[in-house]
């Protein structure tokens, strides 16, 4: 795929690595970029240090995954080695952050902004903690407050990552836009869900409940991106179950400007970025259209029988 300009930054293509998939090691993130990823997102960084949940934390269900990793983080100010290695990077970086309160979000955001990522993504949508994240993403006033507070202390564009658990995700997106968000990223994991080991008669995940990702949530993600596109005028990073070029086309048609992948890396390896770039380019060529022309194409169209 061709390069795109996103919030004033040049990306080599419109594909994004979702947060939390491959950690925060500079060498690994660079490999993902070399494998064809236009924008690389870090695992959410919090006030920390925090261990995360006990194992098992991630289960592959075949039709998608369920996870409750539990926001493990060394803490934003215990990452000297990572920040040092990332300072010499040759790829665009999206730094995801979380906090348990407005003050924590601001504290982490201020520090992370000074490390010079291209973008900061506020994770107001994690289902895997009783205290962190998601509460901000299901309430318009809270979403506005945290977006506004973070926006004031950072020097780079702000992306708000939303949860499909919000009763009206369009309204949350609008609140974030009103508060100064430069883009929306949707969706975080769906659910939460639960799987039970019927022989042991207990939930499989140590945290019992977990966020759902992969192909099973794609229709939810497409609906959310569609709703957000109607509610805001800032760009959308669409993700949730995208695994193929045709899935990416669907996300663009719902209204996404960029398309992210997470679980797809598990299913197809990091080569998935080059593969989806190629599949996408082939689909566009075969249909004689450009990416620009299909963004939002599913809106206000009447199906002719
Ligand atoms: C985790 C899961 C999420 O969906 C998220 O947004 C952040 C963290 C986790 O369990 O670590």
Short mmCIF file of N, CA and C and ligand atoms in Angstrom, two decimals, residues 43-44 53 67-72 123 125-128 161 188-189, ligand 1:
data_model
loop_
_atom_site.label_atom_id
_atom_site.label_comp_id
_atom_site.label_asym_id
_atom_site.label_seq_id
_atom_site.Cartn_x
_atom_site.Cartn_y
_atom_site.Cartn_z
N UNK A 43 2.68 -1.31 24.18
CA UNK A 43 1.74 -1.80 25.20
C UNK A 43 1.51 -0.67 26.19
N UNK A 44 0.28 -0.59 26.70
CA UNK A 44 -0.09 0.52 27.59
C UNK A 44 0.88 0.66 28.76
N UNK A 53 -1.96 -9.98 35.94
CA UNK A 53 -2.65 -11.12 36.56
C UNK A 53 -1.81 -12.38 36.49
N UNK A 67 -8.48 -12.58 26.75
CA UNK A 67 -7.31 -12.27 27.56
C UNK A 67 -7.65 -11.41 28.76
N UNK A 68 -6.90 -11.67 29.82
CA UNK A 68 -6.90 -10.77 30.98
C UNK A 68 -5.46 -10.76 31.48
N UNK A 69 -4.65 -9.99 30.79
CA UNK A 69 -3.22 -9.92 31.12
C UNK A 69 -3.04 -9.07 32.38
N UNK A 70 -3.87 -8.04 32.50
CA UNK A 70 -3.89 -7.28 33.76
C UNK A 70 -2.99 -6.06 33.81
N UNK A 71 -2.75 -5.47 32.62
CA UNK A 71 -2.00 -4.21 32.54
C UNK A 71 -0.63 -4.23 33.23
N UNK A 72 0.17 -5.28 33.00
CA UNK A 72 1.51 -5.27 33.60
C UNK A 72 2.32 -4.11 33.02
N UNK A 123 -5.59 4.93 26.80
CA UNK A 123 -6.37 3.69 26.92
C UNK A 123 -7.44 3.92 27.98
N UNK A 125 -10.21 2.19 27.99
CA UNK A 125 -11.10 1.11 27.54
C UNK A 125 -10.67 -0.29 27.94
N UNK A 126 -9.72 -0.44 28.88
CA UNK A 126 -9.27 -1.78 29.23
C UNK A 126 -10.26 -2.45 30.18
N UNK A 127 -10.73 -3.66 29.84
CA UNK A 127 -11.70 -4.32 30.72
C UNK A 127 -11.04 -5.13 31.85
N UNK A 128 -9.72 -5.23 31.85
CA UNK A 128 -9.08 -6.22 32.72
C UNK A 128 -8.53 -5.71 34.04
N UNK A 161 -8.58 5.72 22.72
CA UNK A 161 -8.93 4.32 22.39
C UNK A 161 -10.19 3.94 23.16
N UNK A 188 -11.22 -1.41 21.55
CA UNK A 188 -10.49 -2.28 22.46
C UNK A 188 -11.24 -3.61 22.51
N UNK A 189 -10.75 -4.54 23.32
CA UNK A 189 -11.39 -5.85 23.39
C UNK A 189 -12.85 -5.73 23.82
C1 LIG B 1 -4.95 -5.30 28.93
C2 LIG B 1 -6.03 -5.59 28.15
C3 LIG B 1 -6.63 -4.60 27.39
O1 LIG B 1 -7.69 -4.83 26.59
C4 LIG B 1 -6.11 -3.32 27.45
O2 LIG B 1 -6.69 -2.35 26.76
C5 LIG B 1 -5.02 -3.04 28.22
C6 LIG B 1 -4.45 -4.02 28.97
C7 LIG B 1 -4.33 -6.29 29.80
O3 LIG B 1 -5.03 -7.19 30.27
O4 LIG B 1 -3.11 -6.19 30.06
#
